[in-house]
Tab-separated table of C-alpha atoms in Angstrom:
chain	number	residue	atom	x	y	z
W	1	MET	CA	-20.121	24.409	-6.662
W	2	GLN	CA	-16.622	22.628	-6.291
W	3	LEU	CA	-16.861	18.960	-7.474
W	4	TYR	CA	-13.078	18.286	-7.886
W	5	ASN	CA	-9.888	18.551	-6.083
W	6	THR	CA	-8.267	21.778	-6.566
W	7	LEU	CA	-4.997	21.681	-4.416
W	8	SER	CA	-1.794	19.980	-5.389
W	9	ALA	CA	-0.418	17.259	-3.210
W	10	GLU	CA	2.381	19.692	-1.838
W	11	GLU	CA	-0.453	22.190	-0.664
W	12	ARG	CA	-2.408	19.387	0.870
W	13	SER	CA	0.630	18.011	2.588
W	14	THR	CA	1.293	21.398	4.164
W	15	MET	CA	-2.368	21.672	5.335
W	16	ILE	CA	-2.238	18.282	7.013
W	17	ASP	CA	0.966	19.409	8.933
W	18	ASP	CA	-0.696	22.762	9.825
W	19	ALA	CA	-3.921	21.007	11.129
W	20	GLY	CA	-1.793	18.740	13.520
W	21	LYS	CA	-4.528	16.061	13.337
W	22	GLN	CA	-4.332	12.222	13.321
W	23	ARG	CA	-5.777	10.960	10.336
W	24	LEU	CA	-7.379	7.508	9.828
W	25	THR	CA	-6.673	5.367	6.577
W	26	LEU	CA	-9.713	2.983	5.701
W	27	SER	CA	-11.291	1.212	3.009
W	28	PHE	CA	-14.570	-0.298	2.272
W	29	TYR	CA	-16.824	-1.561	-0.664
W	30	SER	CA	-20.399	-2.256	-1.454
W	31	TYR	CA	-21.936	-4.001	-4.562
W	32	ALA	CA	-25.375	-2.360	-5.031
W	33	GLN	CA	-27.449	-1.040	-7.885
W	34	ILE	CA	-26.848	2.404	-8.314
W	35	GLN	CA	-29.104	4.044	-10.999
W	36	ASN	CA	-27.285	7.371	-11.492
W	37	PRO	CA	-23.457	6.954	-10.498
W	38	THR	CA	-22.563	10.595	-11.598
W	39	GLN	CA	-25.131	12.046	-9.397
W	40	PHE	CA	-24.093	9.590	-6.483
W	41	ARG	CA	-20.445	10.680	-7.118
W	42	ASN	CA	-21.289	14.293	-6.798
W	43	GLU	CA	-23.049	13.790	-3.651
W	44	LEU	CA	-20.214	12.000	-2.149
W	45	PHE	CA	-17.816	14.787	-3.049
W	46	LEU	CA	-20.066	17.531	-1.664
W	47	ALA	CA	-20.493	15.715	1.705
W	48	TRP	CA	-16.858	14.522	2.065
W	49	ASN	CA	-14.687	17.633	1.061
W	50	PRO	CA	-15.876	19.659	4.007
W	51	LEU	CA	-14.836	16.719	6.178
W	52	GLU	CA	-11.246	16.838	4.640
W	53	VAL	CA	-11.627	13.369	3.196
W	54	LEU	CA	-8.983	12.479	0.971
W	55	GLY	CA	-8.563	9.167	-1.310
W	56	ARG	CA	-9.376	7.409	-4.371
W	57	ILE	CA	-12.978	6.340	-4.782
W	58	TYR	CA	-14.673	4.464	-7.689
W	59	VAL	CA	-18.353	4.336	-8.272
W	60	ALA	CA	-20.377	2.462	-10.929
W	61	ASN	CA	-23.762	0.983	-11.573
W	62	GLU	CA	-22.599	-2.056	-9.605
W	63	GLY	CA	-21.472	-0.120	-6.335
W	64	ILE	CA	-18.705	1.606	-4.701
W	65	ASN	CA	-15.055	0.894	-3.972
W	66	ALA	CA	-13.263	3.343	-1.615
W	67	GLN	CA	-9.732	3.755	-0.133
W	68	LEU	CA	-9.489	7.031	1.658
W	69	SER	CA	-8.097	8.879	4.750
W	70	LEU	CA	-9.846	11.431	6.991
W	71	PRO	CA	-9.330	13.167	10.459
W	72	ALA	CA	-10.022	10.946	13.193
W	73	ASP	CA	-12.054	13.352	14.927
W	74	HIS	CA	-14.511	13.467	11.611
W	75	PHE	CA	-15.080	9.624	11.599
W	76	TYR	CA	-18.612	9.721	12.967
W	77	ALA	CA	-19.475	12.616	10.750
W	78	PHE	CA	-18.317	10.687	7.804
W	79	LYS	CA	-20.135	7.493	8.739
W	80	ASP	CA	-23.371	9.530	8.816
W	81	THR	CA	-22.596	10.686	5.211
W	82	ILE	CA	-22.531	6.996	4.005
W	83	GLU	CA	-25.219	5.484	6.075
W	84	LYS	CA	-27.716	7.819	4.530
W	85	TYR	CA	-27.801	5.487	1.849
W	86	ASP	CA	-29.574	2.098	2.414
W	87	PHE	CA	-26.759	-0.028	0.824
W	88	MET	CA	-24.158	1.283	3.117
W	89	LYS	CA	-25.813	1.164	6.503
W	90	GLY	CA	-23.659	-0.815	8.885
W	91	ILE	CA	-21.090	-1.346	6.123
W	92	ARG	CA	-17.637	-2.668	7.549
W	93	LEU	CA	-14.976	0.066	7.191
W	94	ASN	CA	-11.537	-1.682	7.224
W	95	ILE	CA	-9.076	0.472	9.185
W	96	ALA	CA	-5.466	0.306	7.997
W	97	VAL	CA	-2.865	-1.755	9.879
W	98	GLU	CA	-0.391	1.026	9.776
W	99	HIS	CA	-1.684	4.504	9.959
W	100	ASP	CA	-0.077	7.515	7.937
W	101	ASP	CA	-1.377	10.864	7.831
W	102	TYR	CA	-0.194	11.260	4.313
W	103	SER	CA	-1.474	7.942	2.851
W	104	PHE	CA	-3.443	10.096	0.277
W	105	LEU	CA	-3.189	13.704	-0.555
W	106	LYS	CA	-6.063	14.288	-2.949
W	107	LEU	CA	-9.829	13.359	-2.983
W	108	THR	CA	-10.502	11.772	-6.544
W	109	ILE	CA	-13.976	10.067	-6.969
W	110	LYS	CA	-14.174	8.583	-10.548
W	111	VAL	CA	-17.280	7.084	-12.168
W	112	ARG	CA	-16.355	3.766	-13.780
W	113	ASP	CA	-17.948	1.082	-15.904
W	114	LYS	CA	-17.318	-1.321	-12.921
W	115	ILE	CA	-15.761	-0.835	-9.508
W	116	VAL	CA	-13.660	-4.003	-10.162
W	117	ALA	CA	-12.752	-4.543	-14.045
W	118	ASP	CA	-13.653	-8.160	-14.790
W	119	GLY	CA	-13.869	-8.227	-18.559
W	120	LEU	CA	-17.114	-10.016	-18.322
W	121	GLU	CA	-20.121	-9.619	-20.598
W	122	ASP	CA	-22.325	-12.054	-19.288
W	123	GLU	CA	-25.647	-10.917	-18.556
W	124	THR	CA	-26.800	-13.905	-16.530
W	125	PHE	CA	-23.853	-13.385	-14.089
W	126	ASP	CA	-25.302	-11.962	-10.853
W	127	VAL	CA	-22.568	-10.657	-8.688
W	128	THR	CA	-24.709	-10.727	-5.498
W	129	GLN	CA	-24.829	-14.544	-5.372
W	130	ILE	CA	-21.566	-14.817	-3.406
W	131	GLY	CA	-19.603	-17.646	-1.543
W	132	ILE	CA	-19.546	-18.079	2.081
W	133	HIS	CA	-17.690	-15.525	4.197
W	134	LEU	CA	-15.230	-16.723	6.788
W	135	LYS	CA	-13.792	-14.870	9.868
W	136	ALA	CA	-9.948	-15.221	10.723
W	137	LYS	CA	-10.378	-18.363	12.942
W	138	GLU	CA	-12.612	-20.102	10.558
W	139	PHE	CA	-10.401	-19.314	7.657
W	140	ASN	CA	-7.287	-20.591	9.731
W	141	ASP	CA	-9.209	-23.882	10.381
W	142	LEU	CA	-10.332	-24.494	6.709
W	143	LEU	CA	-6.507	-23.889	5.615
W	144	GLU	CA	-5.670	-27.065	7.435
W	145	ASP	CA	-8.428	-29.064	5.633
W	146	PRO	CA	-6.885	-31.397	2.973
W	147	ASN	CA	-9.733	-30.867	0.662
W	148	THR	CA	-9.182	-27.032	0.438
W	149	ILE	CA	-7.514	-25.125	-2.470
W	150	VAL	CA	-6.608	-21.535	-1.293
W	151	VAL	CA	-6.143	-18.946	-3.976
W	152	ASP	CA	-4.860	-15.541	-3.869
W	153	MET	CA	-7.026	-13.245	-5.933
W	154	ARG	CA	-4.478	-10.394	-6.101
W	155	ASN	CA	-1.968	-9.465	-8.744
W	156	HIS	CA	1.627	-10.857	-8.927
W	157	TYR	CA	3.198	-7.737	-7.416
W	158	GLU	CA	0.917	-7.963	-4.559
W	159	SER	CA	1.389	-11.576	-3.655
W	160	GLU	CA	5.070	-11.587	-4.294
W	161	ILE	CA	5.680	-9.565	-0.862
W	162	GLY	CA	3.048	-11.410	1.308
W	163	HIS	CA	0.491	-14.346	1.079
W	164	PHE	CA	-1.017	-17.093	2.981
W	165	THR	CA	0.948	-20.301	3.145
W	166	ASN	CA	0.596	-22.869	0.185
W	167	ALA	CA	-1.548	-20.427	-1.581
W	168	ILE	CA	-1.913	-20.691	-5.428
W	169	LYS	CA	-0.682	-17.167	-6.702
W	170	PRO	CA	-1.650	-16.518	-10.207
W	171	ASP	CA	1.070	-14.653	-12.132
W	172	VAL	CA	-1.216	-11.969	-13.497
W	173	ASP	CA	-1.271	-8.390	-13.866
W	174	THR	CA	-4.978	-7.640	-13.432
W	175	PHE	CA	-7.992	-9.411	-11.712
W	176	ARG	CA	-9.711	-10.082	-15.078
W	177	GLU	CA	-6.789	-12.270	-16.214
W	178	SER	CA	-6.952	-14.400	-13.067
W	179	LEU	CA	-10.718	-15.393	-13.552
W	180	PRO	CA	-10.268	-17.674	-16.467
W	181	ILE	CA	-6.704	-18.975	-15.449
W	182	ILE	CA	-8.143	-20.052	-12.210
W	183	GLU	CA	-11.408	-21.598	-13.534
W	184	ASN	CA	-9.067	-23.678	-16.012
W	185	GLN	CA	-6.599	-24.750	-13.560
W	186	LEU	CA	-9.414	-26.004	-11.242
W	187	SER	CA	-11.983	-27.326	-13.483
W	188	GLU	CA	-11.757	-30.713	-12.402
W	189	HIS	CA	-12.389	-29.887	-8.606
W	190	LYS	CA	-15.748	-28.123	-8.835
W	191	GLN	CA	-17.434	-30.556	-6.753
W	192	ASP	CA	-14.629	-32.247	-4.692
W	193	LYS	CA	-12.625	-29.528	-3.284
W	194	LYS	CA	-13.251	-26.441	-1.270
W	195	LEU	CA	-12.259	-23.243	-3.131
W	196	LEU	CA	-10.834	-20.769	-0.561
W	197	MET	CA	-10.093	-17.063	-1.665
W	198	TYR	CA	-8.704	-14.087	-0.283
W	199	CYS	CA	-7.709	-10.633	-1.396
W	200	THR	CA	-6.639	-7.318	0.240
W	201	GLY	CA	-10.117	-5.878	1.499
W	202	GLY	CA	-12.488	-8.489	0.302
W	203	ILE	CA	-13.966	-6.647	-2.920
W	204	ARG	CA	-12.227	-9.001	-5.431
W	205	CYS	CA	-13.127	-12.207	-3.682
W	206	GLU	CA	-16.882	-10.953	-3.516
W	207	LYS	CA	-16.958	-10.694	-7.238
W	208	ALA	CA	-14.720	-13.872	-7.793
W	209	SER	CA	-16.746	-16.007	-5.353
W	210	ALA	CA	-19.944	-15.211	-7.301
W	211	TYR	CA	-18.264	-15.790	-10.528
W	212	PHE	CA	-16.919	-19.349	-9.628
W	213	LYS	CA	-20.402	-20.308	-8.156
W	214	HIS	CA	-21.743	-19.052	-11.528
W	215	LYS	CA	-19.302	-21.427	-13.285
W	216	GLY	CA	-20.388	-24.301	-11.231
W	217	PHE	CA	-18.105	-24.625	-8.337
W	218	GLU	CA	-20.057	-25.902	-5.340
W	219	ASN	CA	-18.032	-25.019	-2.356
W	220	VAL	CA	-16.834	-21.495	-2.469
W	221	TYR	CA	-15.461	-19.499	0.471
W	222	GLN	CA	-13.898	-16.058	0.939
W	223	LEU	CA	-12.025	-14.396	3.705
W	224	GLU	CA	-14.360	-11.847	5.190
W	225	GLY	CA	-12.796	-8.283	5.015
W	226	GLY	CA	-9.649	-9.684	3.232
W	227	ILE	CA	-6.139	-9.401	4.667
W	228	ILE	CA	-6.770	-6.024	6.411
W	229	GLU	CA	-9.678	-7.470	8.615
W	230	TYR	CA	-7.924	-10.927	8.996
W	231	THR	CA	-4.948	-9.035	10.673
W	232	ARG	CA	-7.213	-7.123	12.840
W	233	GLN	CA	-8.916	-10.259	14.086
W	234	VAL	CA	-5.657	-12.151	14.466
W	235	LYS	CA	-4.309	-9.610	16.881
W	236	ALA	CA	-7.499	-8.991	18.789
W	237	GLU	CA	-8.051	-12.945	19.253
W	238	GLY	CA	-4.544	-13.820	19.637
W	239	LEU	CA	-4.389	-16.221	16.666
W	240	GLN	CA	-1.547	-17.303	14.561
W	241	SER	CA	-1.057	-15.274	11.592
W	242	LYS	CA	-1.026	-17.791	8.698
W	243	PHE	CA	-0.587	-14.770	6.302
W	244	ILE	CA	3.206	-14.006	6.196
W	245	GLY	CA	5.134	-10.940	4.979
W	246	LYS	CA	3.598	-7.559	3.840
W	247	ASN	CA	0.028	-6.685	2.602
W	248	PHE	CA	0.355	-4.848	-0.595
W	249	VAL	CA	-1.750	-1.418	-0.381
W	250	PHE	CA	-2.388	1.160	-3.139
W	251	ASP	CA	-1.297	4.293	-1.584
W	252	HIS	CA	2.184	5.913	-1.065
W	253	ARG	CA	3.110	3.346	1.381
W	254	LEU	CA	2.955	0.431	-1.130
W	255	GLY	CA	2.700	-2.241	1.930
W	256	GLU	CA	1.773	-2.833	5.556
W	257	ARG	CA	3.836	-5.251	7.560
W	258	ILE	CA	1.937	-8.171	8.835
W	259	THR	CA	4.861	-10.216	10.043
W	260	ASP	CA	8.494	-10.102	10.126
W	261	ASP	CA	8.893	-12.474	7.238
W	262	VAL	CA	10.626	-11.318	4.117
W	263	VAL	CA	9.355	-13.560	1.275
W	264	SER	CA	10.753	-11.807	-1.793
W	265	GLN	CA	13.937	-10.533	-3.199
W	266	CYS	CA	15.382	-7.298	-4.518
W	267	HIS	CA	14.754	-7.097	-8.176
W	268	GLN	CA	18.275	-5.884	-8.969
W	269	CYS	CA	20.673	-7.819	-6.699
W	270	GLY	CA	18.528	-10.828	-5.221
W	271	GLU	CA	19.005	-10.016	-1.779
W	272	PRO	CA	15.935	-10.495	0.848
W	273	CYS	CA	13.758	-7.393	0.346
W	274	ASP	CA	10.096	-6.437	0.415
W	275	VAL	CA	10.229	-2.687	-0.215
W	276	HIS	CA	8.457	-1.496	-3.287
W	277	THR	CA	9.418	1.703	-4.965
W	278	ASN	CA	8.723	3.656	-8.017
W	279	CYS	CA	11.630	4.454	-10.547
W	280	ALA	CA	12.778	7.810	-9.859
W	281	ASN	CA	12.689	8.790	-13.611
W	282	GLU	CA	9.222	10.084	-14.038
W	283	GLY	CA	9.148	8.911	-17.691
W	284	CYS	CA	9.400	5.484	-16.225
W	285	HIS	CA	7.989	5.209	-12.928
W	286	LEU	CA	8.296	1.425	-12.971
W	287	LEU	CA	7.104	-0.304	-9.906
W	288	PHE	CA	9.637	-2.737	-8.411
W	289	ILE	CA	11.465	-4.095	-5.385
W	290	GLN	CA	14.652	-2.376	-4.297
W	291	CYS	CA	17.016	-2.808	-1.347
W	292	ASP	CA	18.771	0.030	0.296
W	293	THR	CA	22.056	-0.836	-1.172
W	294	CYS	CA	20.649	-0.861	-4.850
W	295	ALA	CA	18.702	2.286	-4.252
W	296	ALA	CA	21.897	4.073	-3.344
W	297	LYS	CA	23.970	2.431	-6.099
W	298	MET	CA	21.022	2.967	-8.806
W	299	GLU	CA	19.811	6.266	-7.330
W	300	GLY	CA	16.399	4.974	-7.119
W	301	CYS	CA	16.177	3.917	-10.539
W	302	CYS	CA	15.499	0.706	-12.249
W	303	SER	CA	18.145	0.708	-15.074
W	304	THR	CA	21.183	2.548	-16.197
W	305	GLU	CA	19.113	4.416	-18.914
W	306	CYS	CA	16.912	5.824	-16.353
W	307	VAL	CA	19.952	7.012	-14.168
W	308	THR	CA	21.132	8.711	-17.364
W	309	VAL	CA	17.742	10.393	-17.765
W	310	ILE	CA	17.494	11.799	-14.283
W	311	HIS	CA	20.727	13.609	-14.593
W	312	LEU	CA	19.614	15.436	-17.701
W	313	PRO	CA	18.288	19.178	-17.565
W	314	LEU	CA	14.384	19.163	-16.335
W	315	GLU	CA	13.358	20.355	-19.852
W	316	GLU	CA	15.155	17.520	-21.596
W	317	GLN	CA	13.523	14.964	-19.392
W	318	LYS	CA	10.213	16.486	-19.970
W	319	ALA	CA	10.766	16.312	-23.787
W	320	ILE	CA	11.748	12.555	-23.688
W	321	ARG	CA	8.620	11.684	-21.746
W	322	GLN	CA	6.224	13.631	-23.810
W	323	GLY	CA	3.530	11.670	-25.387
W	324	ILE	CA	4.657	8.494	-23.510
W	325	LYS	CA	1.889	6.882	-21.479
W	326	ASN	CA	3.313	4.638	-18.660
W	327	GLY	CA	0.218	4.532	-16.564
W	328	ASN	CA	-0.162	0.603	-16.484
W	329	LYS	CA	3.720	0.292	-16.493
W	330	ILE	CA	3.873	1.070	-12.748
W	331	PHE	CA	2.432	-2.415	-11.874
W	332	LYS	CA	4.590	-4.372	-14.286
W	333	LYS	CA	7.621	-4.796	-12.090
W	334	GLY	CA	8.277	-8.397	-12.545
W	335	LYS	CA	7.715	-8.210	-16.325
W	336	SER	CA	10.345	-5.665	-17.242
W	337	ASP	CA	13.562	-6.721	-18.887
W	338	VAL	CA	15.653	-4.010	-17.133
W	339	LEU	CA	15.183	-5.784	-13.826
W	340	THR	CA	18.502	-7.793	-13.870
W	341	PHE	CA	18.219	-9.919	-10.852
W	342	LYS	CA	16.295	-12.763	-12.941
W	343	ASN	CA	19.331	-13.079	-15.272
W	344	ASN	CA	21.677	-12.778	-12.231
W	345	GLN	CA	23.498	-9.557	-13.545
W	346	ASP	CA	24.778	-6.525	-12.105
W	347	PRO	CA	22.987	-3.616	-13.695
W	348	LEU	CA	26.282	-1.581	-13.663
W	349	ALA	CA	28.361	-4.686	-14.784
W	350	ASN	CA	28.907	-3.540	-18.318
W	351	VAL	CA	29.487	0.139	-17.517
W	352	THR	CA	33.319	0.991	-18.133
W	353	ASN	CA	33.045	4.768	-18.313
W	354	LEU	CA	30.409	6.292	-15.906
W	355	SER	CA	30.924	9.789	-17.390
W	356	GLU	CA	29.337	8.530	-20.616
W	357	LEU	CA	26.037	7.919	-18.740
W	358	THR	CA	25.649	11.287	-17.178
W	359	LYS	CA	27.673	13.314	-19.635
W	360	ALA	CA	28.557	15.668	-16.799
W	361	LYS	CA	28.527	13.833	-13.540
W	362	SER	CA	28.989	10.504	-12.104
W	363	ILE	CA	25.893	8.285	-11.488
W	364	LEU	CA	27.353	6.608	-8.376
W	365	LYS	CA	27.525	7.984	-4.941
W	366	LYS	CA	30.287	6.617	-2.790
W	367	GLU	CA	28.600	4.120	-0.670
W	368	VAL	CA	29.263	4.405	2.771
W	369	LYS	CA	27.750	1.582	4.951
W	370	VAL	CA	26.450	2.796	8.188
W	371	LYS	CA	26.183	0.434	10.966
W	372	LYS	CA	22.711	1.331	12.547
W	373	GLN	CA	20.399	-0.206	15.213
W	374	TYR	CA	16.615	0.017	14.786
W	375	ILE	CA	14.949	2.179	17.604
W	376	GLY	CA	11.306	3.009	16.506
W	377	LYS	CA	9.124	4.902	14.208
W	378	GLY	CA	7.462	8.436	14.028
W	379	THR	CA	4.135	8.896	15.552
W	380	HIS	CA	3.389	12.645	15.320
W	381	PHE	CA	4.956	15.990	13.890
W	382	PHE	CA	3.825	19.403	15.136
W	383	PRO	CA	4.717	21.789	12.343
W	384	LYS	CA	4.786	25.229	14.229
W	385	PRO	CA	7.088	24.294	16.929
W	386	SER	CA	8.988	21.779	14.867
W	387	ILE	CA	8.574	18.981	17.268
W	388	ALA	CA	8.768	15.353	16.150
W	389	GLN	CA	7.583	12.432	18.380
W	390	PHE	CA	8.837	8.751	18.102
W	391	LEU	CA	7.712	5.602	19.798
W	392	ILE	CA	10.823	3.519	21.125
W	393	GLU	CA	9.814	-0.116	20.068
W	394	GLU	CA	13.368	-1.631	20.409
W	395	ASN	CA	16.683	-1.021	22.294
W	396	GLU	CA	17.391	2.372	23.735
W	397	ILE	CA	18.802	5.937	22.991
W	398	LYS	CA	20.367	8.424	25.344
W	399	PHE	CA	21.662	12.075	25.403
W	400	GLY	CA	24.748	12.393	23.021
W	401	ASP	CA	23.809	9.488	20.642
W	402	LYS	CA	24.069	9.834	16.904
W	403	ILE	CA	20.666	8.926	15.397
W	404	LEU	CA	19.345	8.403	11.878
W	405	ILE	CA	16.039	9.406	10.749
W	406	LYS	CA	15.054	7.807	7.410
W	407	GLY	CA	11.914	7.874	5.314
W	408	THR	CA	10.741	7.972	1.639
W	409	THR	CA	10.142	11.730	1.771
W	410	THR	CA	12.462	12.535	4.673
W	411	GLY	CA	15.489	10.832	3.147
W	412	GLU	CA	18.295	10.216	5.535
W	413	GLN	CA	18.739	12.944	8.183
W	414	GLU	CA	21.674	12.408	10.772
W	415	LEU	CA	21.854	14.363	13.973
W	416	ILE	CA	23.077	14.164	17.495
W	417	ILE	CA	20.719	14.305	20.488
W	418	GLU	CA	21.418	17.262	22.456
W	419	GLU	CA	17.912	17.817	24.033
W	420	MET	CA	15.162	15.119	24.571
W	421	PHE	CA	11.900	14.787	26.528
W	422	VAL	CA	10.768	11.035	27.328
W	423	ASN	CA	7.191	10.624	28.127
W	424	GLY	CA	6.751	14.597	28.380
W	425	LYS	CA	9.643	15.075	30.814
W	426	ASP	CA	13.241	16.231	30.306
W	427	SER	CA	15.350	13.143	30.181
W	428	VAL	CA	18.871	11.756	29.013
W	429	LEU	CA	17.468	8.014	28.578
W	430	ALA	CA	14.661	6.439	26.635
W	431	LYS	CA	13.831	2.763	26.533
W	432	SER	CA	11.603	0.482	24.823
W	433	GLY	CA	7.894	1.497	25.188
W	434	ASP	CA	8.690	5.263	25.838
W	435	GLU	CA	7.528	8.033	23.691
W	436	ILE	CA	10.177	10.774	22.986
W	437	THR	CA	9.969	14.360	21.738
W	438	LEU	CA	12.643	15.945	19.785
W	439	TYR	CA	13.071	19.325	18.175
W	440	LEU	CA	14.060	18.916	14.526
W	441	PRO	CA	14.814	21.310	11.600
W	442	PHE	CA	12.672	19.201	9.260
W	443	ARG	CA	9.392	17.573	8.995
W	444	ILE	CA	8.952	13.835	9.504
W	445	ARG	CA	6.325	11.470	8.367
W	446	LEU	CA	4.555	8.776	10.323
W	447	SER	CA	6.404	5.911	8.038
W	448	ASP	CA	9.808	7.400	8.937
W	449	LYS	CA	12.102	5.036	10.980
W	450	LEU	CA	14.453	5.948	13.852
W	451	TYR	CA	17.982	4.365	14.122
W	452	LYS	CA	20.874	4.717	16.468
W	453	ILE	CA	24.294	4.994	14.568
W	454	LEU	CA	26.770	2.638	15.991
W	455	GLU	CA	30.178	4.135	15.876
């Protein structure tokens, strides 16, 4: 009986390509009393593995917290597997704002002490005594109330790239740190202010609202379904989004764009940027914000030391990182001394002899600025005929244009359009709103962007 993932990420990625199915990325949670979390965990794995569910799921005595993806045509079969449990009947499933077939590449279900680590050891605390849930319009209305205090219950690396206007954003690495900080800051307003909270999908606010009610706050509200559901309702109802920027997500995308606002800066040069990345040095893997220019200059690394490491032979790299545990470091982006923007320093300013860094080759690639114009994004890839589809969102392209396809996994691929199908027909011109099909010698991802190179 298979109870654990046995395929590598590369093998699973190939299987997703070969299947050629659109996948849904979704999340959900439920606080409930689960008597035997291990048995519950095993039941879920046996039910979900045949449905090709992939994701990261935590279960505990207090409930379940899940972020996952599955083939769209298995959605209703999946719903049946969760609704067999009374506490998940009619549960809200938050569908991701941006879809990506590769958001998860393994099915991992872990038993934890708690589904949201809170650091609390108070037996009188009842997590089910929650605050008032608000839908998007109600949330927007309450934001305008001068007696409202709005608090971001997420961590600093999440709120930095996107947040509600005028929100209090605690400078914390973990949820458990935020609870006593917020309680102390707002202790004088337990009766006279309305405490309004939000998070990614609602799970942290659910526990936080119960905690603050337990601590004597009388007017406690939370955004139902978090930023994900808020965004869906804003679009469906034509409301103004008072959340600006990107919503941080815990899969390889590291963010979903909600509005065009860029509210953060590159951690290396200070230019406006909200693209998270992990340091290319596997022995570091630091999470930080890096613009395209710095990514090229620093080869995807956070520091010159890490640039040095990635040019060493693989065996030497493995020896350096042996025994080093950086699991938590990936989320300490704003706390690292190597991120030079806070000191207004160029990370290579003091490097006089580049050969000393690599011992064999220069760490700097000659930077060639390519003028480009955004065209659209990838929508599908059919692996067997090597056909890629793109949606034209802006501007236009035509036969003979030089294009750039860019993505985290794909890298940067340049080619000239020699054949193109527009909305299923052979054509020489594609405009905004059209779907185009191209034969490509490489695989694209749904997160890939299409640009026209301007000579």
